PDB file of C-alpha atoms in Angstrom:
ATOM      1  CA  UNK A  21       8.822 -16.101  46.138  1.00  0.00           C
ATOM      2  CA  UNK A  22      11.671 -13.807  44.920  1.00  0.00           C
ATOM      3  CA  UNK A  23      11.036  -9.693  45.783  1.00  0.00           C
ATOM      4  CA  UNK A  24      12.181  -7.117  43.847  1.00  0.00           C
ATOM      5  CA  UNK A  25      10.744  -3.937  45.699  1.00  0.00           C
ATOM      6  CA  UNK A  26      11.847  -0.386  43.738  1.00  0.00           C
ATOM      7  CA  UNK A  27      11.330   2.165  46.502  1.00  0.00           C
ATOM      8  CA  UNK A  28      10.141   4.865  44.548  1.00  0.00           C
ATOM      9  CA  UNK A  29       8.068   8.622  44.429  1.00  0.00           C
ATOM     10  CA  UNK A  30       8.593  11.125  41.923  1.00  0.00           C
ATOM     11  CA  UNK A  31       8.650  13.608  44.713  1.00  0.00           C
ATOM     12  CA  UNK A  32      12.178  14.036  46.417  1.00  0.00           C
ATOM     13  CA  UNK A  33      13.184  14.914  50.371  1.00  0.00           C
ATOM     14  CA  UNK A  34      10.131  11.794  51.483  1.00  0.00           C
ATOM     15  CA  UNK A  35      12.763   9.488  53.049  1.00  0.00           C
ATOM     16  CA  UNK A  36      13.098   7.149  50.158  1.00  0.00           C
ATOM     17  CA  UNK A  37      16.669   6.382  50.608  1.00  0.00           C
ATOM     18  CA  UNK A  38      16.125   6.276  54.103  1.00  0.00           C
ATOM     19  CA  UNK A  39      13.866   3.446  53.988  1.00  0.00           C
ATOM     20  CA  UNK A  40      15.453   1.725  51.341  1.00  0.00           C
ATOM     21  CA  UNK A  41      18.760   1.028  53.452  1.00  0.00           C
ATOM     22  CA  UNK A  42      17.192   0.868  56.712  1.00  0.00           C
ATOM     23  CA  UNK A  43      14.662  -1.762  55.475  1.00  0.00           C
ATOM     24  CA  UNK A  44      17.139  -3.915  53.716  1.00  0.00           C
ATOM     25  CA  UNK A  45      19.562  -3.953  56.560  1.00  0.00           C
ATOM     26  CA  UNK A  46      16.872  -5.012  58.646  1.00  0.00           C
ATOM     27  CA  UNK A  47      15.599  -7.440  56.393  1.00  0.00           C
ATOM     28  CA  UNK A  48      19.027  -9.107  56.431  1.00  0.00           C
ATOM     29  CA  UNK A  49      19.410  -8.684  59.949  1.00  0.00           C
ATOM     30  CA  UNK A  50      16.013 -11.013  59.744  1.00  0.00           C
ATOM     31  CA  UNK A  51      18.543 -13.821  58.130  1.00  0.00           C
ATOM     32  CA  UNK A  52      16.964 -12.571  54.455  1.00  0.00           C
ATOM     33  CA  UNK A  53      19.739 -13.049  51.554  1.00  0.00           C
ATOM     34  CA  UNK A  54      19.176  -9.326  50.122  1.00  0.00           C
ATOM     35  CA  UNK A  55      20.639  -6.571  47.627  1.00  0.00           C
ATOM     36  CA  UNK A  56      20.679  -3.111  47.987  1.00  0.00           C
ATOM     37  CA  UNK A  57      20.768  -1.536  44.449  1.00  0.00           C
ATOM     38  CA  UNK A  58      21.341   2.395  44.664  1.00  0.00           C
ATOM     39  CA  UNK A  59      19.959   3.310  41.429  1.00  0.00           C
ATOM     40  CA  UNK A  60      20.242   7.115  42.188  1.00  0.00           C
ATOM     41  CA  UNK A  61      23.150   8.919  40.369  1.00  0.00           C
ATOM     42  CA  UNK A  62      23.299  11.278  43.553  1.00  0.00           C
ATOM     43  CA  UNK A  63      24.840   8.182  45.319  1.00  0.00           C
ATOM     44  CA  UNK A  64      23.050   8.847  48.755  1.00  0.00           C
ATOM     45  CA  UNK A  65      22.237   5.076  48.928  1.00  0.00           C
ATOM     46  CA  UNK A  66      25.868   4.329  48.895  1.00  0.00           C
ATOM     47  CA  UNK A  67      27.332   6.875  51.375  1.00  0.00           C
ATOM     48  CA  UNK A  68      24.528   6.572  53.528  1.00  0.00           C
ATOM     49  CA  UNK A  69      26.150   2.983  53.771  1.00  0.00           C
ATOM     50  CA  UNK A  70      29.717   3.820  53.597  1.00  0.00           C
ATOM     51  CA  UNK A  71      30.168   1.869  50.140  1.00  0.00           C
ATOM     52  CA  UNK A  72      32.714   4.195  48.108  1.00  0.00           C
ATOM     53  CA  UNK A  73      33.671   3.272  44.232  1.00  0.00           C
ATOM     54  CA  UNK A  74      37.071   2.097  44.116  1.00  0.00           C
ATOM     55  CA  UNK A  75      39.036   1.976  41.153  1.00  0.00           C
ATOM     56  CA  UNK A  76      40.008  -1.925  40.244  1.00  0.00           C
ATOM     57  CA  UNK A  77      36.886  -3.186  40.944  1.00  0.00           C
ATOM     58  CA  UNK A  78      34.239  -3.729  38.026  1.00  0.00           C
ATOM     59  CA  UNK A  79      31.309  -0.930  38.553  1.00  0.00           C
ATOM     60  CA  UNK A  80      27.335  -0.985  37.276  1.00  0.00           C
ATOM     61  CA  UNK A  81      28.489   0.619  33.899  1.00  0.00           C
ATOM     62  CA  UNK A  82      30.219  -2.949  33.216  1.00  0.00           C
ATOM     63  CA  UNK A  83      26.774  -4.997  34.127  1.00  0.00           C
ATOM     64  CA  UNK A  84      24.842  -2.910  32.253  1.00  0.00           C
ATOM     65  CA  UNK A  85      26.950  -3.344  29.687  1.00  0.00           C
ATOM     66  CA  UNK A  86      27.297  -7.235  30.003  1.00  0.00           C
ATOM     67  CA  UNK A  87      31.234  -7.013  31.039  1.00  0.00           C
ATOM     68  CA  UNK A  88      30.838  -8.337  34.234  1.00  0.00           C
ATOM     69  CA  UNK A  89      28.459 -10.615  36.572  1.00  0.00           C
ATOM     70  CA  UNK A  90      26.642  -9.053  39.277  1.00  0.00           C
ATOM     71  CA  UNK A  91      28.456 -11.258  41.707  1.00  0.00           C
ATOM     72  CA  UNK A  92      31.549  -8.960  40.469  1.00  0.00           C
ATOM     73  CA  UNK A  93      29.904  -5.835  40.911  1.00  0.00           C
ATOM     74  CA  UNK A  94      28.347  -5.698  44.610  1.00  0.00           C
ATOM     75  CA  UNK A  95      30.008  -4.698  48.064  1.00  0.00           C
ATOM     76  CA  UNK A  96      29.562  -7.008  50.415  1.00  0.00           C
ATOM     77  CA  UNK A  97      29.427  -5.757  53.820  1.00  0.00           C
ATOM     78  CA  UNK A  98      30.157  -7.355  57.134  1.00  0.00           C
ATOM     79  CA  UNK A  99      26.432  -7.028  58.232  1.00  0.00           C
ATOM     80  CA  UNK A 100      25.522  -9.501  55.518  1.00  0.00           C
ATOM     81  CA  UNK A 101      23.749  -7.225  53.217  1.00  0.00           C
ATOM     82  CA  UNK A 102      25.027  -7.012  49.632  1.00  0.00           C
ATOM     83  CA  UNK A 103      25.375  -3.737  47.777  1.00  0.00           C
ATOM     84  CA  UNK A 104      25.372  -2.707  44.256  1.00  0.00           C
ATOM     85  CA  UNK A 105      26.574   0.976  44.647  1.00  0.00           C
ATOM     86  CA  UNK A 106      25.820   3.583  42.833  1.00  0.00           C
ATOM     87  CA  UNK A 107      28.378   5.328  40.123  1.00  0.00           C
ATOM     88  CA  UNK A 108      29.798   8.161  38.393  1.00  0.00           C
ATOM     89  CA  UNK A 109      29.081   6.289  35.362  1.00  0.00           C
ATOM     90  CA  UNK A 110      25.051   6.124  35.771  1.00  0.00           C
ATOM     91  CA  UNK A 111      24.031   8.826  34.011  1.00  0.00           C
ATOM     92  CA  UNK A 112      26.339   7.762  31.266  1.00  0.00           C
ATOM     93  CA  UNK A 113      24.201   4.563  31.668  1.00  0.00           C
ATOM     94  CA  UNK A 114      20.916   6.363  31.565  1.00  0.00           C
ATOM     95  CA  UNK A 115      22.276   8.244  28.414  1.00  0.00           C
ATOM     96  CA  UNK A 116      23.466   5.130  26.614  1.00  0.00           C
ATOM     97  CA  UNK A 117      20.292   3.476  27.262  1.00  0.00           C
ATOM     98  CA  UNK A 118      18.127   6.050  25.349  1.00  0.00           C
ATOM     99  CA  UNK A 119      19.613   4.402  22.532  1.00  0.00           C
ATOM    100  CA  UNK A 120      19.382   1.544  23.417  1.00  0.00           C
ATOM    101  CA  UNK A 121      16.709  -1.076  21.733  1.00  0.00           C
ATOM    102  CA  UNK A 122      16.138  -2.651  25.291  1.00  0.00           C
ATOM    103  CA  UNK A 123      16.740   0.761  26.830  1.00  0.00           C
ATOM    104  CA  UNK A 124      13.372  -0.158  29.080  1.00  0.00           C
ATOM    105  CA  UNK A 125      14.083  -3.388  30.382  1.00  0.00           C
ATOM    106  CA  UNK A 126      17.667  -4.034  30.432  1.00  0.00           C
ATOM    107  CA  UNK A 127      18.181  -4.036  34.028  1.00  0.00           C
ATOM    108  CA  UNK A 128      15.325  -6.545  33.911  1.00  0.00           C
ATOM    109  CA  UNK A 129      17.122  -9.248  31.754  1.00  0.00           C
ATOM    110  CA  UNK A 130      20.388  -8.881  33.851  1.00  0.00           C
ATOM    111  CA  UNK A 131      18.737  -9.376  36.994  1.00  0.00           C
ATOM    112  CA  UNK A 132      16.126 -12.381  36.023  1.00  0.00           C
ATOM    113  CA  UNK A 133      19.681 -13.934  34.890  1.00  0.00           C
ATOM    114  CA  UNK A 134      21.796 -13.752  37.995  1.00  0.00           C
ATOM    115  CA  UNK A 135      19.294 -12.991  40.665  1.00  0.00           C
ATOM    116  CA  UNK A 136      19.841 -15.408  43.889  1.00  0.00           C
ATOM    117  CA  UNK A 137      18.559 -13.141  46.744  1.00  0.00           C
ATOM    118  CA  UNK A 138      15.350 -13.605  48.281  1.00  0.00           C
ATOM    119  CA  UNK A 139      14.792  -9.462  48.661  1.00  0.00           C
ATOM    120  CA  UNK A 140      16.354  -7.115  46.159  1.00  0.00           C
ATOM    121  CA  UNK A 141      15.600  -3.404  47.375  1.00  0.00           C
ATOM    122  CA  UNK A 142      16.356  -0.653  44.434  1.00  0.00           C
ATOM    123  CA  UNK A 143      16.787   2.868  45.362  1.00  0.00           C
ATOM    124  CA  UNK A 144      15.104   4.534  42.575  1.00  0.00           C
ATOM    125  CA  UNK A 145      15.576   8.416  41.591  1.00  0.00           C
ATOM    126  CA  UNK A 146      13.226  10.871  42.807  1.00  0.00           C
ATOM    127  CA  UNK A 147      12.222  11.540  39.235  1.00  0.00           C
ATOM    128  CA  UNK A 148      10.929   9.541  36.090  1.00  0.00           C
ATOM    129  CA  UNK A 149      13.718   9.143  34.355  1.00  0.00           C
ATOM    130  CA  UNK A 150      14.755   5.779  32.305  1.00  0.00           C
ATOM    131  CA  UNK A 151      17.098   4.608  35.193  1.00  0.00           C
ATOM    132  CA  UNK A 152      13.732   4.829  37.668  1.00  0.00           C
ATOM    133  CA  UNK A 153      11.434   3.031  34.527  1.00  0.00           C
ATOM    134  CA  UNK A 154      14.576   0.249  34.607  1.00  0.00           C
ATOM    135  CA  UNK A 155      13.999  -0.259  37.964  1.00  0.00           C
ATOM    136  CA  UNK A 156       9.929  -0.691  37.905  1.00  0.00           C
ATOM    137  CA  UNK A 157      10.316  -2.587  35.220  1.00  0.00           C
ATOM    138  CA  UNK A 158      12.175  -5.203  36.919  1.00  0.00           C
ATOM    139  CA  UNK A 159      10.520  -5.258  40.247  1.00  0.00           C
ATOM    140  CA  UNK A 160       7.887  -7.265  41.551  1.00  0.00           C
ATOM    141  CA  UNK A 161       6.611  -4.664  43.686  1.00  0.00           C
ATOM    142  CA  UNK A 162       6.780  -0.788  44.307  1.00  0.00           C
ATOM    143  CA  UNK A 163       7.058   0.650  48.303  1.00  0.00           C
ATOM    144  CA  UNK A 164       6.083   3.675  47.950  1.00  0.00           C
ATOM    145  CA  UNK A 165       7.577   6.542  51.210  1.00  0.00           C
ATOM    146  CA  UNK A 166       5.346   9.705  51.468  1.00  0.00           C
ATOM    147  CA  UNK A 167       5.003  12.857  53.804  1.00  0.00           C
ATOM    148  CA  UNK A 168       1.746  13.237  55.179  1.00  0.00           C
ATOM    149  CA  UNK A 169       1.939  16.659  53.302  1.00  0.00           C
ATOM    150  CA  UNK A 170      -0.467  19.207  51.787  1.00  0.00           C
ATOM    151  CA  UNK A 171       1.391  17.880  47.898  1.00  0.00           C
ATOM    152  CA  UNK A 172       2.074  14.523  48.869  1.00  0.00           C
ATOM    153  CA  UNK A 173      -1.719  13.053  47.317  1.00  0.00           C
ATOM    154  CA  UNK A 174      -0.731  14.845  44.309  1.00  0.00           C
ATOM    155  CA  UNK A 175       2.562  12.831  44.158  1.00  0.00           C
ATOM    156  CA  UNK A 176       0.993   9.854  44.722  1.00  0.00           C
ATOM    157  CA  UNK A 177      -1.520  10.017  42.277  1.00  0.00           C
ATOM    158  CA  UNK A 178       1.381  10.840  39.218  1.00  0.00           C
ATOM    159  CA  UNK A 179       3.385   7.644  40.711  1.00  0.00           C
ATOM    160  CA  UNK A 180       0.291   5.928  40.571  1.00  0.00           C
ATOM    161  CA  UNK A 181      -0.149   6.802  36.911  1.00  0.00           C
ATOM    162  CA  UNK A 182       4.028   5.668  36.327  1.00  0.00           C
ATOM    163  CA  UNK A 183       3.257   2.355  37.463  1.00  0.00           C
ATOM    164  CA  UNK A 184      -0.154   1.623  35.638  1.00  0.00           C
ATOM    165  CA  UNK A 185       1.594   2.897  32.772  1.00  0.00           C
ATOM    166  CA  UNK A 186       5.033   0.196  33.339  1.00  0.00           C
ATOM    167  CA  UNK A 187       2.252  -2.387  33.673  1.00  0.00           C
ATOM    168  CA  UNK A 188       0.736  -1.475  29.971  1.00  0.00           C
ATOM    169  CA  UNK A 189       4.270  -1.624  28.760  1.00  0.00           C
ATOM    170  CA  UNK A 190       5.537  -4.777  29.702  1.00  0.00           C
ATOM    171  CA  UNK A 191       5.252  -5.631  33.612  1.00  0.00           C
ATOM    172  CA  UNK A 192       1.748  -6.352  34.540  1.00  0.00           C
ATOM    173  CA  UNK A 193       2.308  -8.026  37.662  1.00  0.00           C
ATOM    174  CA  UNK A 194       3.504  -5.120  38.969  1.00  0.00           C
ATOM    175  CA  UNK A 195       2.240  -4.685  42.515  1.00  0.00           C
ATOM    176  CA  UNK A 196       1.830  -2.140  45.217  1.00  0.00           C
ATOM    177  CA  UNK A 197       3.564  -3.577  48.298  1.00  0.00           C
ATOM    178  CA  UNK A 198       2.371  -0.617  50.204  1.00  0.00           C
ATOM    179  CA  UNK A 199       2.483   3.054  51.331  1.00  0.00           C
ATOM    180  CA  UNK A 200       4.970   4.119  54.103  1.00  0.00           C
ATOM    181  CA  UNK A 201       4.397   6.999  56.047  1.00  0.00           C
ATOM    182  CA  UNK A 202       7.511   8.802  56.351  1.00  0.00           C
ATOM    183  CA  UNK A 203       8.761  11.951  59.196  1.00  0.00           C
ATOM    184  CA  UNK A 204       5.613  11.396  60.703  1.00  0.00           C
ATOM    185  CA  UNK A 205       4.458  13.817  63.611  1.00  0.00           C
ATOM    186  CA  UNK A 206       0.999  13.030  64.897  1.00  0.00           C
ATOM    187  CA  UNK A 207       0.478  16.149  66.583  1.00  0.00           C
ATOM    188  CA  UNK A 208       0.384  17.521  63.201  1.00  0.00           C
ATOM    189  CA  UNK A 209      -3.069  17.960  62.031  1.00  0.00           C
ATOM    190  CA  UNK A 210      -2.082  18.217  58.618  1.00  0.00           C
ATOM    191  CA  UNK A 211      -0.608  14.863  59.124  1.00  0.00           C
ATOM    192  CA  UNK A 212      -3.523  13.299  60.989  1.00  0.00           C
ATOM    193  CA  UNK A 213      -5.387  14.043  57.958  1.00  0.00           C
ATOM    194  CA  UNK A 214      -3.764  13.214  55.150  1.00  0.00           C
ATOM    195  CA  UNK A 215      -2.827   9.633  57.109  1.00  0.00           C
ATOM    196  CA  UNK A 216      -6.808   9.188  57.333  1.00  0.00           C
ATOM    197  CA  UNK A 217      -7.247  10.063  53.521  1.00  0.00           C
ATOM    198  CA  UNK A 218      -4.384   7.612  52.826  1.00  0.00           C
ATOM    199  CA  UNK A 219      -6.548   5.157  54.962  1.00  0.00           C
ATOM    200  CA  UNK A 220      -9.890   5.908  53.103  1.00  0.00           C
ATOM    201  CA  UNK A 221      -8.489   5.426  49.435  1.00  0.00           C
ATOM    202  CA  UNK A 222      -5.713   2.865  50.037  1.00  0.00           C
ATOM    203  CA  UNK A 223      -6.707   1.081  53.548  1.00  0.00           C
ATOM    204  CA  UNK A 224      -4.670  -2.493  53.830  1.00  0.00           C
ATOM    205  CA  UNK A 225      -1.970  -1.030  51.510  1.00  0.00           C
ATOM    206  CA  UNK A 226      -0.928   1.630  54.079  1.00  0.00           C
ATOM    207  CA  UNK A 227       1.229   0.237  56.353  1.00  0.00           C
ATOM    208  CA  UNK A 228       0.933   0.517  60.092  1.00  0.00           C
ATOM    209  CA  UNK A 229       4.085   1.464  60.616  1.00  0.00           C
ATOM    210  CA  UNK A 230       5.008   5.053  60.786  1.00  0.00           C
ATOM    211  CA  UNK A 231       8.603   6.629  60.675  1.00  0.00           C
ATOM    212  CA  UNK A 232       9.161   9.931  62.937  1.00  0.00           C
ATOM    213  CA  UNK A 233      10.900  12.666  62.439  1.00  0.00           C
ATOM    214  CA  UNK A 234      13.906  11.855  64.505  1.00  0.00           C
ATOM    215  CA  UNK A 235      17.583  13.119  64.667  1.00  0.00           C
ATOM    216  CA  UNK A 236      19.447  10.146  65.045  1.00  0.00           C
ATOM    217  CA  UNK A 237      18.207   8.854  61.522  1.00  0.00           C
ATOM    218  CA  UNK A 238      19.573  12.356  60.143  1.00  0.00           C
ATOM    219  CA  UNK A 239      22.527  11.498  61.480  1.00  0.00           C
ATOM    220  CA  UNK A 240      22.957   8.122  60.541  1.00  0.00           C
ATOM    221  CA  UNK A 241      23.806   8.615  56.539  1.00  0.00           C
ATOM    222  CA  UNK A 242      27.252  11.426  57.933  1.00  0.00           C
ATOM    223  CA  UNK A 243      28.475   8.385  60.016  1.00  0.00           C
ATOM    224  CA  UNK A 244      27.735   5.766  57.105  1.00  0.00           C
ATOM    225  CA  UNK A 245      26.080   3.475  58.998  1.00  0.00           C
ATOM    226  CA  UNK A 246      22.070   1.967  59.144  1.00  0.00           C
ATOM    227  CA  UNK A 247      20.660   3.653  61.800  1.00  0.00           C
ATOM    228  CA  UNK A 248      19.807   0.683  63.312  1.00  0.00           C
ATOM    229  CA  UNK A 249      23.824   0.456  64.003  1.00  0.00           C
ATOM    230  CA  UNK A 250      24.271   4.203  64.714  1.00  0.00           C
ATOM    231  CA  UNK A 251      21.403   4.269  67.214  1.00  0.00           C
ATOM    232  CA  UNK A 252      19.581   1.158  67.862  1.00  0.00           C
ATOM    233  CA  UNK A 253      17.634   2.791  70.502  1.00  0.00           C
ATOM    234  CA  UNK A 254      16.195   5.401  68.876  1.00  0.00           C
ATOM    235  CA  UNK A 255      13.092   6.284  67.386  1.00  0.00           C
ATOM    236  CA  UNK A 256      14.459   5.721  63.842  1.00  0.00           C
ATOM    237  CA  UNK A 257      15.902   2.363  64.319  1.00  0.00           C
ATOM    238  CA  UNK A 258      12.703   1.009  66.410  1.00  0.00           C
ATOM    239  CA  UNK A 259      10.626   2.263  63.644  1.00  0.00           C
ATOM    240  CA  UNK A 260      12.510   0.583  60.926  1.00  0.00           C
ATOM    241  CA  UNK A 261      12.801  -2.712  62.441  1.00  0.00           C
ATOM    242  CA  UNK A 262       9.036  -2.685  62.818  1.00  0.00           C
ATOM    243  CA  UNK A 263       8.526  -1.275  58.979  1.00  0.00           C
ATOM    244  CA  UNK A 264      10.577  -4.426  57.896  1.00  0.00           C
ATOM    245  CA  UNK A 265       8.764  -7.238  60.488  1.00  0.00           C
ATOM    246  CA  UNK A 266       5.325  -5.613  58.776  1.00  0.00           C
ATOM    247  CA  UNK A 267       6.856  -6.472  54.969  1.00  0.00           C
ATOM    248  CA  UNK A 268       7.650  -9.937  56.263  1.00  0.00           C
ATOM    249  CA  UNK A 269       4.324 -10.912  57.992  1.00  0.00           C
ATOM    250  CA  UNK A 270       2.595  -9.644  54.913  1.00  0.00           C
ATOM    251  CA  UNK A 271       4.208 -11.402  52.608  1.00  0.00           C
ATOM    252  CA  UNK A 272       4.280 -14.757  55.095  1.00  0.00           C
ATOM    253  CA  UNK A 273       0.326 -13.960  55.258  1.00  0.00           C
ATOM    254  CA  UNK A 274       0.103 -13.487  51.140  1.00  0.00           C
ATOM    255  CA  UNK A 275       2.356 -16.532  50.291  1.00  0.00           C
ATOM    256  CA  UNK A 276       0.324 -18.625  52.494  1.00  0.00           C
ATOM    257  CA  UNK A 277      -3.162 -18.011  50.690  1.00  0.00           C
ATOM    258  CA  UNK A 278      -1.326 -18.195  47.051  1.00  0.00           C
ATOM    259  CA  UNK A 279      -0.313 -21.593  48.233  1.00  0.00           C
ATOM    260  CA  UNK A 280      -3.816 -22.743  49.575  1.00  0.00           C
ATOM    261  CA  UNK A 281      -5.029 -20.960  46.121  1.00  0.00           C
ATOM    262  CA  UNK A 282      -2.461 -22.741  43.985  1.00  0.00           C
TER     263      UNK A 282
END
């Protein structure tokens, strides 16, 4: 099976770019053909990564529009992870595709096309805007990053709503691949309890793996590098490793019974 995972939460500042290139370097690292598709016109994606736009080479405003392949628009980067930056030119995409008749699901028709990558990871925008409904339009599966916060259910429950309402419009096997506690500090007891109401309402879809607060993956994105390359020791790196040996053993475990099922 072919995932398309849109890391996504309408809240900003939960580690969502964070997890997005930590988890698909490490899912490459695991000998996983993946892209990385920075779908946020901040770009953080792409310098978190060191990927910079360079001026002869064909961008994400020419797949969108159908001027080039996607095999002409990604970095690829020594590490073996493939990279389809982020642009100046997306929010002239997002404001062209208001327009557009397929203005919901063209990223979806472009990918289905040319897709050959066994994980595609999209960094969505921390907001619902039509870039961020592309991108859960097209996926297979949403990973959703969250604070154990006093606003963070609150989030959760509008994403929620986002994604039940992409199913309605068009993709209704749209699935949850899980809830990732992000800048986790367990001797928080705000934490500890908003982890156990996570538990309560959402139990198997929470994963077990935390991410910490830690300084080395701050410091990572300045040095553009995975942190699992600027500090494989640390916390960060340990943690993200972990997040993405979870994914595969789940989906192992859940391609397994769809194949007894079949």
């Amino acid at each position: 099976m072919k995932y398309v995972i849109a890391v996504a939460n309408q809240k900003g500042g939960v580690g969502k770019t964070t997890t997005a290139v930590n988890l698909a370097f490490e899912l490459s690292r695991s000998d996983k053909a993946v892209l990385l598709i920075d779908m946020d016109p901040q770009g953080n994606a792409s310098t978190h990564l060191g990927v910079a736009e360079e001026q002869d080479q064909a961008t994400t405003w020419d797949w969108f529009q159908r001027r080039s392949t996607l095999k002409e628009v990604v970095h690829k980067l020594n590490s073996g992870l493939d990279v389809l930056g982020s642009t100046s030119d997306l929010t002239a995409i997002e404001l062209q595709l208001l327009e557009a008749a397929d203005r919901t699901h063209r990223m979806r028709d472009l990918l289905q096309a040319e897709n050959t990558y066994e994980y595609v990871i999209i960094d969505c925008p921390p907001s619902l805007s039509i870039l961020t409904i592309n991108a859960l339009m097209c996926a297979t599966h949403v990973l959703i990053p969250m604070q154990c916060e006093y606003f963070a259910l609150e989030g959760l429950s509008a994403l929620l709503k986002t994604i039940e309402a992409v199913r309605e419009s068009g993709n209704d096997d749209l699935d949850i691949d899980g809830i990732v506690r992000t800048m986790y500090d367990p001797r928080n007891k705000l934490a500890r309890e908003v982890s156990r109401q996570l538990f309560d309402h959402f139990g198997t879809s929470v994963y077990r793996t935390v991410v910490p607060r830690n300084v080395r993956l701050a410091e990572a994105p300045s040095h553009g590098k995975p942190v699992q390359v600027y500090d494989p020791r640390s916390r960060g790196a340990i943690a993200h490793s972990a997040l993405a040996h979870e994914m595969l053993r789940r989906h192992a475990k859940h391609n397994a019974v769809e194949q007894i099922n079949a």
